[in-house]
């Protein structure tokens, strides 16, 4: 029994280290991912250097900041200034990872994504929760890529841990579930 318990502890420790390494690597890389090539990309908070690199490599023409306007905050002022210097349109759309998004706000966001010059980069702080829900909305409402492809955007692959009662970011999963019938996926 002691050997089994010791093995379980070692396996748990190894899994914890691997998971931490995975999330650490995501953070160091900016958690940048292609959602729809040539149309939509997602990331964590961008630095001026990363934004310039994304513009050069992917042709980014607009950015939607899901953290909302925060004038005076260095990250925000740098992003707005960098966008302007690079000729990238900058949009602010405040939403919280710990609160459900209303259908009216989701409609507003979908219209913003439809009308923003492409390729478009969306970001939140970590690129995991808000960016995941918004990528799923894009996949469902604009790219018409189907339920499974959309749902894959709100996953641990991107650092999202939506665990009922344990994770405040579960609100993103609840929002998605609320919107599925509205997006044409029925009761799933």
mmCIF file with all atom_site columns, C-alpha atoms in Angstrom:
data_model
loop_
_atom_site.group_PDB
_atom_site.id
_atom_site.type_symbol
_atom_site.label_atom_id
_atom_site.label_alt_id
_atom_site.label_comp_id
_atom_site.label_asym_id
_atom_site.label_entity_id
_atom_site.label_seq_id
_atom_site.pdbx_PDB_ins_code
_atom_site.Cartn_x
_atom_site.Cartn_y
_atom_site.Cartn_z
_atom_site.occupancy
_atom_site.B_iso_or_equiv
_atom_site.pdbx_formal_charge
_atom_site.auth_seq_id
_atom_site.auth_comp_id
_atom_site.auth_asym_id
_atom_site.auth_atom_id
_atom_site.pdbx_PDB_model_num
ATOM 1   C CA . UNK A 1 1   ? 0.000   0.000  0.000   1.00 0.00 ? 1   UNK A CA 1
ATOM 2   C CA . UNK A 1 2   ? 2.868   2.382  0.822   1.00 0.00 ? 2   UNK A CA 1
ATOM 3   C CA . UNK A 1 3   ? 4.504   1.702  -2.559  1.00 0.00 ? 3   UNK A CA 1
ATOM 4   C CA . UNK A 1 4   ? 1.260   2.446  -4.409  1.00 0.00 ? 4   UNK A CA 1
ATOM 5   C CA . UNK A 1 5   ? 0.781   5.663  -2.444  1.00 0.00 ? 5   UNK A CA 1
ATOM 6   C CA . UNK A 1 6   ? 4.404   6.673  -3.102  1.00 0.00 ? 6   UNK A CA 1
ATOM 7   C CA . UNK A 1 7   ? 3.967   6.033  -6.840  1.00 0.00 ? 7   UNK A CA 1
ATOM 8   C CA . UNK A 1 8   ? 0.750   8.067  -6.901  1.00 0.00 ? 8   UNK A CA 1
ATOM 9   C CA . UNK A 1 9   ? 2.508   10.955 -5.186  1.00 0.00 ? 9   UNK A CA 1
ATOM 10  C CA . UNK A 1 10  ? 5.393   10.820 -7.674  1.00 0.00 ? 10  UNK A CA 1
ATOM 11  C CA . UNK A 1 11  ? 2.999   10.653 -10.645 1.00 0.00 ? 11  UNK A CA 1
ATOM 12  C CA . UNK A 1 12  ? 0.974   13.548 -9.234  1.00 0.00 ? 12  UNK A CA 1
ATOM 13  C CA . UNK A 1 13  ? 4.127   15.585 -8.714  1.00 0.00 ? 13  UNK A CA 1
ATOM 14  C CA . UNK A 1 14  ? 5.339   14.881 -12.262 1.00 0.00 ? 14  UNK A CA 1
ATOM 15  C CA . UNK A 1 15  ? 1.945   15.867 -13.697 1.00 0.00 ? 15  UNK A CA 1
ATOM 16  C CA . UNK A 1 16  ? 1.966   19.048 -11.634 1.00 0.00 ? 16  UNK A CA 1
ATOM 17  C CA . UNK A 1 17  ? 5.436   19.951 -12.903 1.00 0.00 ? 17  UNK A CA 1
ATOM 18  C CA . UNK A 1 18  ? 4.489   19.159 -16.498 1.00 0.00 ? 18  UNK A CA 1
ATOM 19  C CA . UNK A 1 19  ? 1.335   21.263 -16.245 1.00 0.00 ? 19  UNK A CA 1
ATOM 20  C CA . UNK A 1 20  ? 3.251   24.127 -14.679 1.00 0.00 ? 20  UNK A CA 1
ATOM 21  C CA . UNK A 1 21  ? 5.883   23.900 -17.395 1.00 0.00 ? 21  UNK A CA 1
ATOM 22  C CA . UNK A 1 22  ? 3.197   23.944 -20.094 1.00 0.00 ? 22  UNK A CA 1
ATOM 23  C CA . UNK A 1 23  ? 1.505   27.014 -18.625 1.00 0.00 ? 23  UNK A CA 1
ATOM 24  C CA . UNK A 1 24  ? 4.856   28.712 -18.070 1.00 0.00 ? 24  UNK A CA 1
ATOM 25  C CA . UNK A 1 25  ? 5.799   28.136 -21.702 1.00 0.00 ? 25  UNK A CA 1
ATOM 26  C CA . UNK A 1 26  ? 2.466   29.584 -22.808 1.00 0.00 ? 26  UNK A CA 1
ATOM 27  C CA . UNK A 1 27  ? 3.040   32.711 -20.758 1.00 0.00 ? 27  UNK A CA 1
ATOM 28  C CA . UNK A 1 28  ? 6.585   33.161 -22.042 1.00 0.00 ? 28  UNK A CA 1
ATOM 29  C CA . UNK A 1 29  ? 5.425   32.744 -25.645 1.00 0.00 ? 29  UNK A CA 1
ATOM 30  C CA . UNK A 1 30  ? 2.598   35.243 -25.234 1.00 0.00 ? 30  UNK A CA 1
ATOM 31  C CA . UNK A 1 31  ? 0.015   32.453 -25.660 1.00 0.00 ? 31  UNK A CA 1
ATOM 32  C CA . UNK A 1 32  ? -0.293  33.439 -29.336 1.00 0.00 ? 32  UNK A CA 1
ATOM 33  C CA . UNK A 1 33  ? -2.391  31.184 -31.574 1.00 0.00 ? 33  UNK A CA 1
ATOM 34  C CA . UNK A 1 34  ? -4.059  31.225 -34.970 1.00 0.00 ? 34  UNK A CA 1
ATOM 35  C CA . UNK A 1 35  ? -7.846  30.943 -34.776 1.00 0.00 ? 35  UNK A CA 1
ATOM 36  C CA . UNK A 1 36  ? -8.610  31.372 -38.498 1.00 0.00 ? 36  UNK A CA 1
ATOM 37  C CA . UNK A 1 37  ? -5.540  31.971 -40.645 1.00 0.00 ? 37  UNK A CA 1
ATOM 38  C CA . UNK A 1 38  ? -5.571  35.403 -42.239 1.00 0.00 ? 38  UNK A CA 1
ATOM 39  C CA . UNK A 1 39  ? -8.618  36.455 -40.203 1.00 0.00 ? 39  UNK A CA 1
ATOM 40  C CA . UNK A 1 40  ? -8.283  36.029 -36.451 1.00 0.00 ? 40  UNK A CA 1
ATOM 41  C CA . UNK A 1 41  ? -5.430  35.486 -34.011 1.00 0.00 ? 41  UNK A CA 1
ATOM 42  C CA . UNK A 1 42  ? -5.496  35.387 -30.204 1.00 0.00 ? 42  UNK A CA 1
ATOM 43  C CA . UNK A 1 43  ? -2.924  36.113 -27.528 1.00 0.00 ? 43  UNK A CA 1
ATOM 44  C CA . UNK A 1 44  ? -2.136  37.244 -24.034 1.00 0.00 ? 44  UNK A CA 1
ATOM 45  C CA . UNK A 1 45  ? -1.403  40.917 -23.374 1.00 0.00 ? 45  UNK A CA 1
ATOM 46  C CA . UNK A 1 46  ? 0.875   42.098 -26.170 1.00 0.00 ? 46  UNK A CA 1
ATOM 47  C CA . UNK A 1 47  ? 4.106   44.001 -25.735 1.00 0.00 ? 47  UNK A CA 1
ATOM 48  C CA . UNK A 1 48  ? 5.074   46.621 -28.335 1.00 0.00 ? 48  UNK A CA 1
ATOM 49  C CA . UNK A 1 49  ? 7.731   44.223 -29.654 1.00 0.00 ? 49  UNK A CA 1
ATOM 50  C CA . UNK A 1 50  ? 5.309   41.319 -30.011 1.00 0.00 ? 50  UNK A CA 1
ATOM 51  C CA . UNK A 1 51  ? 2.701   43.513 -31.672 1.00 0.00 ? 51  UNK A CA 1
ATOM 52  C CA . UNK A 1 52  ? 5.290   44.667 -34.226 1.00 0.00 ? 52  UNK A CA 1
ATOM 53  C CA . UNK A 1 53  ? 6.330   41.050 -34.842 1.00 0.00 ? 53  UNK A CA 1
ATOM 54  C CA . UNK A 1 54  ? 2.695   39.928 -35.273 1.00 0.00 ? 54  UNK A CA 1
ATOM 55  C CA . UNK A 1 55  ? 2.079   42.780 -37.701 1.00 0.00 ? 55  UNK A CA 1
ATOM 56  C CA . UNK A 1 56  ? 5.126   41.828 -39.741 1.00 0.00 ? 56  UNK A CA 1
ATOM 57  C CA . UNK A 1 57  ? 4.475   38.068 -39.762 1.00 0.00 ? 57  UNK A CA 1
ATOM 58  C CA . UNK A 1 58  ? 0.658   37.923 -39.886 1.00 0.00 ? 58  UNK A CA 1
ATOM 59  C CA . UNK A 1 59  ? -0.285  41.345 -41.269 1.00 0.00 ? 59  UNK A CA 1
ATOM 60  C CA . UNK A 1 60  ? -2.369  42.324 -38.227 1.00 0.00 ? 60  UNK A CA 1
ATOM 61  C CA . UNK A 1 61  ? -4.567  45.306 -39.119 1.00 0.00 ? 61  UNK A CA 1
ATOM 62  C CA . UNK A 1 62  ? -6.599  45.640 -35.930 1.00 0.00 ? 62  UNK A CA 1
ATOM 63  C CA . UNK A 1 63  ? -6.513  44.715 -32.259 1.00 0.00 ? 63  UNK A CA 1
ATOM 64  C CA . UNK A 1 64  ? -9.410  44.185 -29.894 1.00 0.00 ? 64  UNK A CA 1
ATOM 65  C CA . UNK A 1 65  ? -8.322  44.599 -26.288 1.00 0.00 ? 65  UNK A CA 1
ATOM 66  C CA . UNK A 1 66  ? -10.760 42.611 -24.118 1.00 0.00 ? 66  UNK A CA 1
ATOM 67  C CA . UNK A 1 67  ? -9.467  44.244 -20.936 1.00 0.00 ? 67  UNK A CA 1
ATOM 68  C CA . UNK A 1 68  ? -11.074 47.585 -21.748 1.00 0.00 ? 68  UNK A CA 1
ATOM 69  C CA . UNK A 1 69  ? -9.630  51.090 -21.800 1.00 0.00 ? 69  UNK A CA 1
ATOM 70  C CA . UNK A 1 70  ? -7.215  51.717 -18.930 1.00 0.00 ? 70  UNK A CA 1
ATOM 71  C CA . UNK A 1 71  ? -5.586  55.032 -19.747 1.00 0.00 ? 71  UNK A CA 1
ATOM 72  C CA . UNK A 1 72  ? -2.575  55.645 -17.567 1.00 0.00 ? 72  UNK A CA 1
ATOM 73  C CA . UNK A 1 73  ? -1.738  51.965 -17.161 1.00 0.00 ? 73  UNK A CA 1
ATOM 74  C CA . UNK A 1 74  ? 1.655   51.378 -18.817 1.00 0.00 ? 74  UNK A CA 1
ATOM 75  C CA . UNK A 1 75  ? 0.540   48.212 -20.657 1.00 0.00 ? 75  UNK A CA 1
ATOM 76  C CA . UNK A 1 76  ? -2.476  50.051 -22.088 1.00 0.00 ? 76  UNK A CA 1
ATOM 77  C CA . UNK A 1 77  ? -0.689  53.249 -23.070 1.00 0.00 ? 77  UNK A CA 1
ATOM 78  C CA . UNK A 1 78  ? 2.113   51.212 -24.712 1.00 0.00 ? 78  UNK A CA 1
ATOM 79  C CA . UNK A 1 79  ? -0.406  49.126 -26.657 1.00 0.00 ? 79  UNK A CA 1
ATOM 80  C CA . UNK A 1 80  ? -2.339  52.140 -27.936 1.00 0.00 ? 80  UNK A CA 1
ATOM 81  C CA . UNK A 1 81  ? 0.853   53.991 -28.842 1.00 0.00 ? 81  UNK A CA 1
ATOM 82  C CA . UNK A 1 82  ? 2.348   50.938 -30.586 1.00 0.00 ? 82  UNK A CA 1
ATOM 83  C CA . UNK A 1 83  ? -0.860  50.312 -32.506 1.00 0.00 ? 83  UNK A CA 1
ATOM 84  C CA . UNK A 1 84  ? -0.904  53.897 -33.711 1.00 0.00 ? 84  UNK A CA 1
ATOM 85  C CA . UNK A 1 85  ? 2.772   53.808 -34.776 1.00 0.00 ? 85  UNK A CA 1
ATOM 86  C CA . UNK A 1 86  ? 2.226   50.525 -36.644 1.00 0.00 ? 86  UNK A CA 1
ATOM 87  C CA . UNK A 1 87  ? -0.959  51.699 -38.387 1.00 0.00 ? 87  UNK A CA 1
ATOM 88  C CA . UNK A 1 88  ? -3.074  49.145 -36.530 1.00 0.00 ? 88  UNK A CA 1
ATOM 89  C CA . UNK A 1 89  ? -6.626  50.055 -35.541 1.00 0.00 ? 89  UNK A CA 1
ATOM 90  C CA . UNK A 1 90  ? -7.192  49.620 -31.811 1.00 0.00 ? 90  UNK A CA 1
ATOM 91  C CA . UNK A 1 91  ? -10.518 48.775 -30.190 1.00 0.00 ? 91  UNK A CA 1
ATOM 92  C CA . UNK A 1 92  ? -11.393 48.354 -26.525 1.00 0.00 ? 92  UNK A CA 1
ATOM 93  C CA . UNK A 1 93  ? -14.097 45.948 -25.390 1.00 0.00 ? 93  UNK A CA 1
ATOM 94  C CA . UNK A 1 94  ? -14.260 45.526 -21.639 1.00 0.00 ? 94  UNK A CA 1
ATOM 95  C CA . UNK A 1 95  ? -15.394 42.167 -20.363 1.00 0.00 ? 95  UNK A CA 1
ATOM 96  C CA . UNK A 1 96  ? -14.621 40.096 -17.291 1.00 0.00 ? 96  UNK A CA 1
ATOM 97  C CA . UNK A 1 97  ? -13.516 36.465 -17.224 1.00 0.00 ? 97  UNK A CA 1
ATOM 98  C CA . UNK A 1 98  ? -15.461 35.994 -13.998 1.00 0.00 ? 98  UNK A CA 1
ATOM 99  C CA . UNK A 1 99  ? -18.828 37.312 -15.229 1.00 0.00 ? 99  UNK A CA 1
ATOM 100 C CA . UNK A 1 100 ? -21.132 36.000 -17.909 1.00 0.00 ? 100 UNK A CA 1
ATOM 101 C CA . UNK A 1 101 ? -21.368 38.032 -21.073 1.00 0.00 ? 101 UNK A CA 1
ATOM 102 C CA . UNK A 1 102 ? -24.887 39.158 -21.961 1.00 0.00 ? 102 UNK A CA 1
ATOM 103 C CA . UNK A 1 103 ? -26.354 38.387 -25.362 1.00 0.00 ? 103 UNK A CA 1
ATOM 104 C CA . UNK A 1 104 ? -26.559 42.122 -26.110 1.00 0.00 ? 104 UNK A CA 1
ATOM 105 C CA . UNK A 1 105 ? -22.840 42.574 -25.375 1.00 0.00 ? 105 UNK A CA 1
ATOM 106 C CA . UNK A 1 106 ? -21.995 39.430 -27.356 1.00 0.00 ? 106 UNK A CA 1
ATOM 107 C CA . UNK A 1 107 ? -23.926 40.815 -30.325 1.00 0.00 ? 107 UNK A CA 1
ATOM 108 C CA . UNK A 1 108 ? -21.984 44.073 -30.020 1.00 0.00 ? 108 UNK A CA 1
ATOM 109 C CA . UNK A 1 109 ? -18.700 42.134 -29.903 1.00 0.00 ? 109 UNK A CA 1
ATOM 110 C CA . UNK A 1 110 ? -19.587 39.950 -32.900 1.00 0.00 ? 110 UNK A CA 1
ATOM 111 C CA . UNK A 1 111 ? -20.428 43.067 -34.917 1.00 0.00 ? 111 UNK A CA 1
ATOM 112 C CA . UNK A 1 112 ? -17.121 44.640 -33.877 1.00 0.00 ? 112 UNK A CA 1
ATOM 113 C CA . UNK A 1 113 ? -15.226 41.535 -35.004 1.00 0.00 ? 113 UNK A CA 1
ATOM 114 C CA . UNK A 1 114 ? -17.147 41.402 -38.296 1.00 0.00 ? 114 UNK A CA 1
ATOM 115 C CA . UNK A 1 115 ? -16.382 45.043 -39.073 1.00 0.00 ? 115 UNK A CA 1
ATOM 116 C CA . UNK A 1 116 ? -12.807 45.333 -37.778 1.00 0.00 ? 116 UNK A CA 1
ATOM 117 C CA . UNK A 1 117 ? -10.126 45.241 -40.479 1.00 0.00 ? 117 UNK A CA 1
ATOM 118 C CA . UNK A 1 118 ? -8.614  41.765 -40.888 1.00 0.00 ? 118 UNK A CA 1
ATOM 119 C CA . UNK A 1 119 ? -6.390  40.136 -39.891 1.00 0.00 ? 119 UNK A CA 1
ATOM 120 C CA . UNK A 1 120 ? -7.554  40.829 -36.353 1.00 0.00 ? 120 UNK A CA 1
ATOM 121 C CA . UNK A 1 121 ? -5.793  40.105 -33.058 1.00 0.00 ? 121 UNK A CA 1
ATOM 122 C CA . UNK A 1 122 ? -7.856  39.705 -29.899 1.00 0.00 ? 122 UNK A CA 1
ATOM 123 C CA . UNK A 1 123 ? -6.241  39.598 -26.478 1.00 0.00 ? 123 UNK A CA 1
ATOM 124 C CA . UNK A 1 124 ? -6.950  39.648 -22.795 1.00 0.00 ? 124 UNK A CA 1
ATOM 125 C CA . UNK A 1 125 ? -4.418  39.429 -19.964 1.00 0.00 ? 125 UNK A CA 1
ATOM 126 C CA . UNK A 1 126 ? -3.408  35.759 -20.268 1.00 0.00 ? 126 UNK A CA 1
ATOM 127 C CA . UNK A 1 127 ? -5.001  34.839 -23.610 1.00 0.00 ? 127 UNK A CA 1
ATOM 128 C CA . UNK A 1 128 ? -6.881  31.956 -22.028 1.00 0.00 ? 128 UNK A CA 1
ATOM 129 C CA . UNK A 1 129 ? -10.361 32.795 -20.768 1.00 0.00 ? 129 UNK A CA 1
ATOM 130 C CA . UNK A 1 130 ? -11.875 35.901 -22.384 1.00 0.00 ? 130 UNK A CA 1
ATOM 131 C CA . UNK A 1 131 ? -9.843  35.301 -25.542 1.00 0.00 ? 131 UNK A CA 1
ATOM 132 C CA . UNK A 1 132 ? -11.146 31.729 -25.558 1.00 0.00 ? 132 UNK A CA 1
ATOM 133 C CA . UNK A 1 133 ? -14.801 32.701 -25.383 1.00 0.00 ? 133 UNK A CA 1
ATOM 134 C CA . UNK A 1 134 ? -14.368 35.444 -27.974 1.00 0.00 ? 134 UNK A CA 1
ATOM 135 C CA . UNK A 1 135 ? -12.518 33.074 -30.331 1.00 0.00 ? 135 UNK A CA 1
ATOM 136 C CA . UNK A 1 136 ? -15.355 30.574 -29.920 1.00 0.00 ? 136 UNK A CA 1
ATOM 137 C CA . UNK A 1 137 ? -17.897 33.277 -30.750 1.00 0.00 ? 137 UNK A CA 1
ATOM 138 C CA . UNK A 1 138 ? -15.931 34.194 -33.873 1.00 0.00 ? 138 UNK A CA 1
ATOM 139 C CA . UNK A 1 139 ? -15.697 30.552 -34.960 1.00 0.00 ? 139 UNK A CA 1
ATOM 140 C CA . UNK A 1 140 ? -19.432 30.028 -34.441 1.00 0.00 ? 140 UNK A CA 1
ATOM 141 C CA . UNK A 1 141 ? -20.980 33.309 -35.565 1.00 0.00 ? 141 UNK A CA 1
ATOM 142 C CA . UNK A 1 142 ? -18.580 34.594 -38.215 1.00 0.00 ? 142 UNK A CA 1
ATOM 143 C CA . UNK A 1 143 ? -16.424 31.739 -39.522 1.00 0.00 ? 143 UNK A CA 1
ATOM 144 C CA . UNK A 1 144 ? -19.344 29.263 -39.235 1.00 0.00 ? 144 UNK A CA 1
ATOM 145 C CA . UNK A 1 145 ? -16.847 26.532 -38.289 1.00 0.00 ? 145 UNK A CA 1
ATOM 146 C CA . UNK A 1 146 ? -19.203 24.420 -36.213 1.00 0.00 ? 146 UNK A CA 1
ATOM 147 C CA . UNK A 1 147 ? -19.752 23.712 -32.556 1.00 0.00 ? 147 UNK A CA 1
ATOM 148 C CA . UNK A 1 148 ? -16.777 21.432 -31.917 1.00 0.00 ? 148 UNK A CA 1
ATOM 149 C CA . UNK A 1 149 ? -14.239 23.789 -33.513 1.00 0.00 ? 149 UNK A CA 1
ATOM 150 C CA . UNK A 1 150 ? -15.691 26.722 -31.600 1.00 0.00 ? 150 UNK A CA 1
ATOM 151 C CA . UNK A 1 151 ? -15.729 24.893 -28.261 1.00 0.00 ? 151 UNK A CA 1
ATOM 152 C CA . UNK A 1 152 ? -12.098 23.861 -28.708 1.00 0.00 ? 152 UNK A CA 1
ATOM 153 C CA . UNK A 1 153 ? -11.135 27.526 -28.287 1.00 0.00 ? 153 UNK A CA 1
ATOM 154 C CA . UNK A 1 154 ? -12.284 27.455 -24.643 1.00 0.00 ? 154 UNK A CA 1
ATOM 155 C CA . UNK A 1 155 ? -9.960  24.751 -23.401 1.00 0.00 ? 155 UNK A CA 1
ATOM 156 C CA . UNK A 1 156 ? -6.929  23.863 -21.346 1.00 0.00 ? 156 UNK A CA 1
ATOM 157 C CA . UNK A 1 157 ? -4.889  23.854 -24.573 1.00 0.00 ? 157 UNK A CA 1
ATOM 158 C CA . UNK A 1 158 ? -4.898  27.653 -24.288 1.00 0.00 ? 158 UNK A CA 1
ATOM 159 C CA . UNK A 1 159 ? -4.581  27.712 -20.483 1.00 0.00 ? 159 UNK A CA 1
ATOM 160 C CA . UNK A 1 160 ? -8.303  27.897 -19.654 1.00 0.00 ? 160 UNK A CA 1
ATOM 161 C CA . UNK A 1 161 ? -9.359  26.002 -16.536 1.00 0.00 ? 161 UNK A CA 1
ATOM 162 C CA . UNK A 1 162 ? -13.137 26.209 -16.358 1.00 0.00 ? 162 UNK A CA 1
ATOM 163 C CA . UNK A 1 163 ? -13.974 24.180 -13.281 1.00 0.00 ? 163 UNK A CA 1
ATOM 164 C CA . UNK A 1 164 ? -17.446 24.650 -11.764 1.00 0.00 ? 164 UNK A CA 1
ATOM 165 C CA . UNK A 1 165 ? -17.394 26.086 -8.217  1.00 0.00 ? 165 UNK A CA 1
ATOM 166 C CA . UNK A 1 166 ? -13.580 26.223 -8.182  1.00 0.00 ? 166 UNK A CA 1
ATOM 167 C CA . UNK A 1 167 ? -12.705 28.590 -11.007 1.00 0.00 ? 167 UNK A CA 1
ATOM 168 C CA . UNK A 1 168 ? -14.089 32.106 -11.366 1.00 0.00 ? 168 UNK A CA 1
ATOM 169 C CA . UNK A 1 169 ? -13.372 31.821 -15.089 1.00 0.00 ? 169 UNK A CA 1
ATOM 170 C CA . UNK A 1 170 ? -16.028 29.111 -15.389 1.00 0.00 ? 170 UNK A CA 1
ATOM 171 C CA . UNK A 1 171 ? -18.273 32.057 -16.289 1.00 0.00 ? 171 UNK A CA 1
ATOM 172 C CA . UNK A 1 172 ? -16.809 31.809 -19.812 1.00 0.00 ? 172 UNK A CA 1
ATOM 173 C CA . UNK A 1 173 ? -17.973 28.178 -20.083 1.00 0.00 ? 173 UNK A CA 1
ATOM 174 C CA . UNK A 1 174 ? -21.413 29.108 -18.715 1.00 0.00 ? 174 UNK A CA 1
ATOM 175 C CA . UNK A 1 175 ? -21.690 31.927 -21.231 1.00 0.00 ? 175 UNK A CA 1
ATOM 176 C CA . UNK A 1 176 ? -20.833 29.556 -24.070 1.00 0.00 ? 176 UNK A CA 1
ATOM 177 C CA . UNK A 1 177 ? -23.433 27.045 -22.887 1.00 0.00 ? 177 UNK A CA 1
ATOM 178 C CA . UNK A 1 178 ? -26.038 29.838 -22.650 1.00 0.00 ? 178 UNK A CA 1
ATOM 179 C CA . UNK A 1 179 ? -25.250 30.974 -26.205 1.00 0.00 ? 179 UNK A CA 1
ATOM 180 C CA . UNK A 1 180 ? -25.158 27.596 -27.970 1.00 0.00 ? 180 UNK A CA 1
ATOM 181 C CA . UNK A 1 181 ? -28.888 27.568 -28.909 1.00 0.00 ? 181 UNK A CA 1
ATOM 182 C CA . UNK A 1 182 ? -28.663 31.233 -29.981 1.00 0.00 ? 182 UNK A CA 1
ATOM 183 C CA . UNK A 1 183 ? -25.685 30.334 -32.200 1.00 0.00 ? 183 UNK A CA 1
ATOM 184 C CA . UNK A 1 184 ? -27.632 27.503 -33.809 1.00 0.00 ? 184 UNK A CA 1
ATOM 185 C CA . UNK A 1 185 ? -26.194 24.540 -31.919 1.00 0.00 ? 185 UNK A CA 1
ATOM 186 C CA . UNK A 1 186 ? -29.385 23.518 -30.129 1.00 0.00 ? 186 UNK A CA 1
ATOM 187 C CA . UNK A 1 187 ? -29.419 22.184 -26.603 1.00 0.00 ? 187 UNK A CA 1
ATOM 188 C CA . UNK A 1 188 ? -26.019 20.566 -26.168 1.00 0.00 ? 188 UNK A CA 1
#
